[in-house]
């Protein structure tokens, strides 16, 4: 298996987490995933980000170049294939380049909108800030996923 491109939109925007989880991963580019929005899904105080199709919406993403061992590590972290499944999507980078990259999307088994833990939210927020993304995207996901506040 060769290296591949991976779309990160949640806690894997956090560079420190990615260094630990996927030591050979390198940032390939920054872009927007068109036609999707963010949502927090899971159980109360234990919800995680996912994306769902929504015309007219967009999600800021980082594209990582990952090796086979990185992908296996991500598969374990994301609970693939029972918690998240993989899909290949086209992403337009800020450079104008369009790339096809693998993304994890939450399975229908965990469809309940809910709130994340404060620790998870802070890890995502740190990633957003480090790449210069507007945190309005994750704030909107919080509102859509049952208001604001944290549990857990």
mmCIF file with all atom_site columns, C-alpha atoms in Angstrom:
data_model
loop_
_atom_site.group_PDB
_atom_site.id
_atom_site.type_symbol
_atom_site.label_atom_id
_atom_site.label_alt_id
_atom_site.label_comp_id
_atom_site.label_asym_id
_atom_site.label_entity_id
_atom_site.label_seq_id
_atom_site.pdbx_PDB_ins_code
_atom_site.Cartn_x
_atom_site.Cartn_y
_atom_site.Cartn_z
_atom_site.occupancy
_atom_site.B_iso_or_equiv
_atom_site.pdbx_formal_charge
_atom_site.auth_seq_id
_atom_site.auth_comp_id
_atom_site.auth_asym_id
_atom_site.auth_atom_id
_atom_site.pdbx_PDB_model_num
ATOM 1   C CA . UNK A 1 1   ? 0.000   0.000  0.000  1.00 0.00 ? 1   UNK A CA 1
ATOM 2   C CA . UNK A 1 2   ? 1.384   3.395  -0.989 1.00 0.00 ? 2   UNK A CA 1
ATOM 3   C CA . UNK A 1 3   ? 1.039   6.665  0.851  1.00 0.00 ? 3   UNK A CA 1
ATOM 4   C CA . UNK A 1 4   ? -2.337  8.316  0.485  1.00 0.00 ? 4   UNK A CA 1
ATOM 5   C CA . UNK A 1 5   ? -4.061  11.582 1.249  1.00 0.00 ? 5   UNK A CA 1
ATOM 6   C CA . UNK A 1 6   ? -6.329  11.862 4.277  1.00 0.00 ? 6   UNK A CA 1
ATOM 7   C CA . UNK A 1 7   ? -8.923  14.582 5.060  1.00 0.00 ? 7   UNK A CA 1
ATOM 8   C CA . UNK A 1 8   ? -8.935  15.792 8.690  1.00 0.00 ? 8   UNK A CA 1
ATOM 9   C CA . UNK A 1 9   ? -11.766 17.960 10.019 1.00 0.00 ? 9   UNK A CA 1
ATOM 10  C CA . UNK A 1 10  ? -11.892 17.169 13.762 1.00 0.00 ? 10  UNK A CA 1
ATOM 11  C CA . UNK A 1 11  ? -9.364  16.275 16.434 1.00 0.00 ? 11  UNK A CA 1
ATOM 12  C CA . UNK A 1 12  ? -6.873  15.188 13.765 1.00 0.00 ? 12  UNK A CA 1
ATOM 13  C CA . UNK A 1 13  ? -6.389  18.860 12.933 1.00 0.00 ? 13  UNK A CA 1
ATOM 14  C CA . UNK A 1 14  ? -4.477  18.905 16.206 1.00 0.00 ? 14  UNK A CA 1
ATOM 15  C CA . UNK A 1 15  ? -0.819  18.666 15.160 1.00 0.00 ? 15  UNK A CA 1
ATOM 16  C CA . UNK A 1 16  ? 0.404   17.322 18.516 1.00 0.00 ? 16  UNK A CA 1
ATOM 17  C CA . UNK A 1 17  ? -2.169  14.522 18.445 1.00 0.00 ? 17  UNK A CA 1
ATOM 18  C CA . UNK A 1 18  ? -1.235  13.644 14.874 1.00 0.00 ? 18  UNK A CA 1
ATOM 19  C CA . UNK A 1 19  ? 2.506   13.577 15.692 1.00 0.00 ? 19  UNK A CA 1
ATOM 20  C CA . UNK A 1 20  ? 1.758   11.024 18.398 1.00 0.00 ? 20  UNK A CA 1
ATOM 21  C CA . UNK A 1 21  ? -0.809  8.991  16.456 1.00 0.00 ? 21  UNK A CA 1
ATOM 22  C CA . UNK A 1 22  ? 0.750   9.148  12.977 1.00 0.00 ? 22  UNK A CA 1
ATOM 23  C CA . UNK A 1 23  ? 4.471   9.910  13.278 1.00 0.00 ? 23  UNK A CA 1
ATOM 24  C CA . UNK A 1 24  ? 5.183   9.907  9.524  1.00 0.00 ? 24  UNK A CA 1
ATOM 25  C CA . UNK A 1 25  ? 2.152   12.028 8.511  1.00 0.00 ? 25  UNK A CA 1
ATOM 26  C CA . UNK A 1 26  ? 2.908   15.332 6.797  1.00 0.00 ? 26  UNK A CA 1
ATOM 27  C CA . UNK A 1 27  ? 0.574   18.234 6.055  1.00 0.00 ? 27  UNK A CA 1
ATOM 28  C CA . UNK A 1 28  ? -0.124  18.190 2.310  1.00 0.00 ? 28  UNK A CA 1
ATOM 29  C CA . UNK A 1 29  ? -2.485  21.159 2.108  1.00 0.00 ? 29  UNK A CA 1
ATOM 30  C CA . UNK A 1 30  ? -5.331  23.196 3.487  1.00 0.00 ? 30  UNK A CA 1
ATOM 31  C CA . UNK A 1 31  ? -8.735  23.540 1.895  1.00 0.00 ? 31  UNK A CA 1
ATOM 32  C CA . UNK A 1 32  ? -12.513 23.502 2.090  1.00 0.00 ? 32  UNK A CA 1
ATOM 33  C CA . UNK A 1 33  ? -14.739 20.473 1.654  1.00 0.00 ? 33  UNK A CA 1
ATOM 34  C CA . UNK A 1 34  ? -17.711 21.770 -0.330 1.00 0.00 ? 34  UNK A CA 1
ATOM 35  C CA . UNK A 1 35  ? -21.240 20.465 0.150  1.00 0.00 ? 35  UNK A CA 1
ATOM 36  C CA . UNK A 1 36  ? -20.744 19.203 3.730  1.00 0.00 ? 36  UNK A CA 1
ATOM 37  C CA . UNK A 1 37  ? -21.307 20.437 7.271  1.00 0.00 ? 37  UNK A CA 1
ATOM 38  C CA . UNK A 1 38  ? -19.977 19.446 10.690 1.00 0.00 ? 38  UNK A CA 1
ATOM 39  C CA . UNK A 1 39  ? -22.056 17.784 13.424 1.00 0.00 ? 39  UNK A CA 1
ATOM 40  C CA . UNK A 1 40  ? -21.256 16.328 16.842 1.00 0.00 ? 40  UNK A CA 1
ATOM 41  C CA . UNK A 1 41  ? -22.756 12.864 17.232 1.00 0.00 ? 41  UNK A CA 1
ATOM 42  C CA . UNK A 1 42  ? -22.565 10.178 19.895 1.00 0.00 ? 42  UNK A CA 1
ATOM 43  C CA . UNK A 1 43  ? -23.662 9.949  23.501 1.00 0.00 ? 43  UNK A CA 1
ATOM 44  C CA . UNK A 1 44  ? -24.025 12.898 25.862 1.00 0.00 ? 44  UNK A CA 1
ATOM 45  C CA . UNK A 1 45  ? -20.585 14.232 26.787 1.00 0.00 ? 45  UNK A CA 1
ATOM 46  C CA . UNK A 1 46  ? -18.992 11.687 24.472 1.00 0.00 ? 46  UNK A CA 1
ATOM 47  C CA . UNK A 1 47  ? -19.856 13.000 21.015 1.00 0.00 ? 47  UNK A CA 1
ATOM 48  C CA . UNK A 1 48  ? -17.371 13.386 18.183 1.00 0.00 ? 48  UNK A CA 1
ATOM 49  C CA . UNK A 1 49  ? -17.325 15.341 14.955 1.00 0.00 ? 49  UNK A CA 1
ATOM 50  C CA . UNK A 1 50  ? -18.573 13.904 11.729 1.00 0.00 ? 50  UNK A CA 1
ATOM 51  C CA . UNK A 1 51  ? -19.575 15.381 8.405  1.00 0.00 ? 51  UNK A CA 1
ATOM 52  C CA . UNK A 1 52  ? -22.798 15.077 6.457  1.00 0.00 ? 52  UNK A CA 1
ATOM 53  C CA . UNK A 1 53  ? -23.772 16.247 3.016  1.00 0.00 ? 53  UNK A CA 1
ATOM 54  C CA . UNK A 1 54  ? -25.463 19.643 2.980  1.00 0.00 ? 54  UNK A CA 1
ATOM 55  C CA . UNK A 1 55  ? -25.744 21.744 -0.176 1.00 0.00 ? 55  UNK A CA 1
ATOM 56  C CA . UNK A 1 56  ? -24.331 25.236 0.235  1.00 0.00 ? 56  UNK A CA 1
ATOM 57  C CA . UNK A 1 57  ? -22.242 24.365 3.305  1.00 0.00 ? 57  UNK A CA 1
ATOM 58  C CA . UNK A 1 58  ? -18.500 23.832 3.645  1.00 0.00 ? 58  UNK A CA 1
ATOM 59  C CA . UNK A 1 59  ? -16.017 22.412 6.143  1.00 0.00 ? 59  UNK A CA 1
ATOM 60  C CA . UNK A 1 60  ? -12.427 23.596 6.592  1.00 0.00 ? 60  UNK A CA 1
ATOM 61  C CA . UNK A 1 61  ? -9.992  20.679 6.327  1.00 0.00 ? 61  UNK A CA 1
ATOM 62  C CA . UNK A 1 62  ? -6.344  19.779 6.405  1.00 0.00 ? 62  UNK A CA 1
ATOM 63  C CA . UNK A 1 63  ? -5.082  17.155 3.986  1.00 0.00 ? 63  UNK A CA 1
ATOM 64  C CA . UNK A 1 64  ? -2.401  14.915 5.459  1.00 0.00 ? 64  UNK A CA 1
ATOM 65  C CA . UNK A 1 65  ? -0.110  12.621 3.524  1.00 0.00 ? 65  UNK A CA 1
ATOM 66  C CA . UNK A 1 66  ? -0.121  9.361  5.483  1.00 0.00 ? 66  UNK A CA 1
ATOM 67  C CA . UNK A 1 67  ? 1.728   6.063  5.224  1.00 0.00 ? 67  UNK A CA 1
ATOM 68  C CA . UNK A 1 68  ? 0.286   2.567  5.685  1.00 0.00 ? 68  UNK A CA 1
ATOM 69  C CA . UNK A 1 69  ? 1.164   2.411  9.420  1.00 0.00 ? 69  UNK A CA 1
ATOM 70  C CA . UNK A 1 70  ? -0.408  5.850  9.944  1.00 0.00 ? 70  UNK A CA 1
ATOM 71  C CA . UNK A 1 71  ? -3.589  4.652  8.285  1.00 0.00 ? 71  UNK A CA 1
ATOM 72  C CA . UNK A 1 72  ? -3.723  1.545  10.487 1.00 0.00 ? 72  UNK A CA 1
ATOM 73  C CA . UNK A 1 73  ? -3.288  3.770  13.541 1.00 0.00 ? 73  UNK A CA 1
ATOM 74  C CA . UNK A 1 74  ? -6.088  6.064  12.321 1.00 0.00 ? 74  UNK A CA 1
ATOM 75  C CA . UNK A 1 75  ? -8.317  3.037  11.646 1.00 0.00 ? 75  UNK A CA 1
ATOM 76  C CA . UNK A 1 76  ? -7.904  1.973  15.292 1.00 0.00 ? 76  UNK A CA 1
ATOM 77  C CA . UNK A 1 77  ? -8.409  5.518  16.626 1.00 0.00 ? 77  UNK A CA 1
ATOM 78  C CA . UNK A 1 78  ? -11.512 6.141  14.492 1.00 0.00 ? 78  UNK A CA 1
ATOM 79  C CA . UNK A 1 79  ? -13.051 2.734  15.254 1.00 0.00 ? 79  UNK A CA 1
ATOM 80  C CA . UNK A 1 80  ? -13.060 1.727  11.595 1.00 0.00 ? 80  UNK A CA 1
ATOM 81  C CA . UNK A 1 81  ? -15.232 0.093  10.271 1.00 0.00 ? 81  UNK A CA 1
ATOM 82  C CA . UNK A 1 82  ? -17.855 0.008  13.051 1.00 0.00 ? 82  UNK A CA 1
ATOM 83  C CA . UNK A 1 83  ? -17.729 3.618  14.329 1.00 0.00 ? 83  UNK A CA 1
ATOM 84  C CA . UNK A 1 84  ? -16.499 5.429  11.193 1.00 0.00 ? 84  UNK A CA 1
ATOM 85  C CA . UNK A 1 85  ? -16.375 4.246  7.584  1.00 0.00 ? 85  UNK A CA 1
ATOM 86  C CA . UNK A 1 86  ? -14.028 5.525  4.870  1.00 0.00 ? 86  UNK A CA 1
ATOM 87  C CA . UNK A 1 87  ? -14.950 7.372  1.708  1.00 0.00 ? 87  UNK A CA 1
ATOM 88  C CA . UNK A 1 88  ? -12.884 9.092  -0.974 1.00 0.00 ? 88  UNK A CA 1
ATOM 89  C CA . UNK A 1 89  ? -13.880 12.701 -1.628 1.00 0.00 ? 89  UNK A CA 1
ATOM 90  C CA . UNK A 1 90  ? -12.573 15.484 -3.815 1.00 0.00 ? 90  UNK A CA 1
ATOM 91  C CA . UNK A 1 91  ? -11.262 18.513 -1.930 1.00 0.00 ? 91  UNK A CA 1
ATOM 92  C CA . UNK A 1 92  ? -10.179 21.819 -3.393 1.00 0.00 ? 92  UNK A CA 1
ATOM 93  C CA . UNK A 1 93  ? -7.040  23.140 -1.731 1.00 0.00 ? 93  UNK A CA 1
ATOM 94  C CA . UNK A 1 94  ? -6.433  26.841 -1.150 1.00 0.00 ? 94  UNK A CA 1
ATOM 95  C CA . UNK A 1 95  ? -3.821  26.624 -3.935 1.00 0.00 ? 95  UNK A CA 1
ATOM 96  C CA . UNK A 1 96  ? -6.621  25.730 -6.381 1.00 0.00 ? 96  UNK A CA 1
ATOM 97  C CA . UNK A 1 97  ? -5.443  22.117 -6.714 1.00 0.00 ? 97  UNK A CA 1
ATOM 98  C CA . UNK A 1 98  ? -8.215  19.500 -6.492 1.00 0.00 ? 98  UNK A CA 1
ATOM 99  C CA . UNK A 1 99  ? -7.233  16.245 -4.793 1.00 0.00 ? 99  UNK A CA 1
ATOM 100 C CA . UNK A 1 100 ? -8.987  13.005 -3.988 1.00 0.00 ? 100 UNK A CA 1
ATOM 101 C CA . UNK A 1 101 ? -8.490  12.001 -0.380 1.00 0.00 ? 101 UNK A CA 1
ATOM 102 C CA . UNK A 1 102 ? -9.843  9.504  2.138  1.00 0.00 ? 102 UNK A CA 1
ATOM 103 C CA . UNK A 1 103 ? -12.120 10.743 4.907  1.00 0.00 ? 103 UNK A CA 1
ATOM 104 C CA . UNK A 1 104 ? -13.727 9.056  7.920  1.00 0.00 ? 104 UNK A CA 1
ATOM 105 C CA . UNK A 1 105 ? -17.497 9.570  8.279  1.00 0.00 ? 105 UNK A CA 1
ATOM 106 C CA . UNK A 1 106 ? -19.491 8.330  11.268 1.00 0.00 ? 106 UNK A CA 1
ATOM 107 C CA . UNK A 1 107 ? -21.610 5.251  10.597 1.00 0.00 ? 107 UNK A CA 1
ATOM 108 C CA . UNK A 1 108 ? -25.385 5.330  10.929 1.00 0.00 ? 108 UNK A CA 1
ATOM 109 C CA . UNK A 1 109 ? -25.107 3.276  14.134 1.00 0.00 ? 109 UNK A CA 1
ATOM 110 C CA . UNK A 1 110 ? -24.204 6.492  16.004 1.00 0.00 ? 110 UNK A CA 1
ATOM 111 C CA . UNK A 1 111 ? -26.651 9.004  14.594 1.00 0.00 ? 111 UNK A CA 1
ATOM 112 C CA . UNK A 1 112 ? -27.706 10.811 17.753 1.00 0.00 ? 112 UNK A CA 1
ATOM 113 C CA . UNK A 1 113 ? -26.757 14.480 17.850 1.00 0.00 ? 113 UNK A CA 1
ATOM 114 C CA . UNK A 1 114 ? -25.103 15.288 21.163 1.00 0.00 ? 114 UNK A CA 1
ATOM 115 C CA . UNK A 1 115 ? -22.412 17.335 22.875 1.00 0.00 ? 115 UNK A CA 1
ATOM 116 C CA . UNK A 1 116 ? -18.697 16.572 23.095 1.00 0.00 ? 116 UNK A CA 1
ATOM 117 C CA . UNK A 1 117 ? -16.567 16.519 26.204 1.00 0.00 ? 117 UNK A CA 1
ATOM 118 C CA . UNK A 1 118 ? -14.766 19.742 26.995 1.00 0.00 ? 118 UNK A CA 1
ATOM 119 C CA . UNK A 1 119 ? -11.397 18.004 26.365 1.00 0.00 ? 119 UNK A CA 1
ATOM 120 C CA . UNK A 1 120 ? -12.418 16.854 22.870 1.00 0.00 ? 120 UNK A CA 1
ATOM 121 C CA . UNK A 1 121 ? -13.845 20.261 21.977 1.00 0.00 ? 121 UNK A CA 1
ATOM 122 C CA . UNK A 1 122 ? -10.658 21.996 23.167 1.00 0.00 ? 122 UNK A CA 1
ATOM 123 C CA . UNK A 1 123 ? -8.456  19.626 21.120 1.00 0.00 ? 123 UNK A CA 1
ATOM 124 C CA . UNK A 1 124 ? -10.501 20.400 17.990 1.00 0.00 ? 124 UNK A CA 1
ATOM 125 C CA . UNK A 1 125 ? -10.484 24.144 18.739 1.00 0.00 ? 125 UNK A CA 1
ATOM 126 C CA . UNK A 1 126 ? -6.689  24.103 19.175 1.00 0.00 ? 126 UNK A CA 1
ATOM 127 C CA . UNK A 1 127 ? -6.342  22.469 15.757 1.00 0.00 ? 127 UNK A CA 1
ATOM 128 C CA . UNK A 1 128 ? -8.639  25.042 14.165 1.00 0.00 ? 128 UNK A CA 1
ATOM 129 C CA . UNK A 1 129 ? -6.692  27.914 15.675 1.00 0.00 ? 129 UNK A CA 1
ATOM 130 C CA . UNK A 1 130 ? -3.281  26.473 14.726 1.00 0.00 ? 130 UNK A CA 1
ATOM 131 C CA . UNK A 1 131 ? -4.313  26.347 11.041 1.00 0.00 ? 131 UNK A CA 1
ATOM 132 C CA . UNK A 1 132 ? -6.079  29.728 11.092 1.00 0.00 ? 132 UNK A CA 1
ATOM 133 C CA . UNK A 1 133 ? -9.583  28.317 10.593 1.00 0.00 ? 133 UNK A CA 1
ATOM 134 C CA . UNK A 1 134 ? -12.596 30.288 11.831 1.00 0.00 ? 134 UNK A CA 1
ATOM 135 C CA . UNK A 1 135 ? -13.992 28.514 14.911 1.00 0.00 ? 135 UNK A CA 1
ATOM 136 C CA . UNK A 1 136 ? -17.516 29.521 13.785 1.00 0.00 ? 136 UNK A CA 1
ATOM 137 C CA . UNK A 1 137 ? -17.656 26.125 12.028 1.00 0.00 ? 137 UNK A CA 1
ATOM 138 C CA . UNK A 1 138 ? -17.302 24.163 15.282 1.00 0.00 ? 138 UNK A CA 1
ATOM 139 C CA . UNK A 1 139 ? -19.491 26.646 17.183 1.00 0.00 ? 139 UNK A CA 1
ATOM 140 C CA . UNK A 1 140 ? -22.226 26.113 14.582 1.00 0.00 ? 140 UNK A CA 1
ATOM 141 C CA . UNK A 1 141 ? -21.793 22.329 14.932 1.00 0.00 ? 141 UNK A CA 1
ATOM 142 C CA . UNK A 1 142 ? -22.315 22.726 18.699 1.00 0.00 ? 142 UNK A CA 1
ATOM 143 C CA . UNK A 1 143 ? -25.546 24.695 18.129 1.00 0.00 ? 143 UNK A CA 1
ATOM 144 C CA . UNK A 1 144 ? -26.848 22.131 15.646 1.00 0.00 ? 144 UNK A CA 1
ATOM 145 C CA . UNK A 1 145 ? -25.951 19.314 18.028 1.00 0.00 ? 145 UNK A CA 1
ATOM 146 C CA . UNK A 1 146 ? -28.128 20.563 20.924 1.00 0.00 ? 146 UNK A CA 1
ATOM 147 C CA . UNK A 1 147 ? -27.006 24.021 21.983 1.00 0.00 ? 147 UNK A CA 1
ATOM 148 C CA . UNK A 1 148 ? -23.884 24.992 23.866 1.00 0.00 ? 148 UNK A CA 1
ATOM 149 C CA . UNK A 1 149 ? -22.245 23.763 27.043 1.00 0.00 ? 149 UNK A CA 1
ATOM 150 C CA . UNK A 1 150 ? -20.136 20.769 27.904 1.00 0.00 ? 150 UNK A CA 1
ATOM 151 C CA . UNK A 1 151 ? -20.675 17.528 29.750 1.00 0.00 ? 151 UNK A CA 1
ATOM 152 C CA . UNK A 1 152 ? -18.443 14.820 31.094 1.00 0.00 ? 152 UNK A CA 1
#
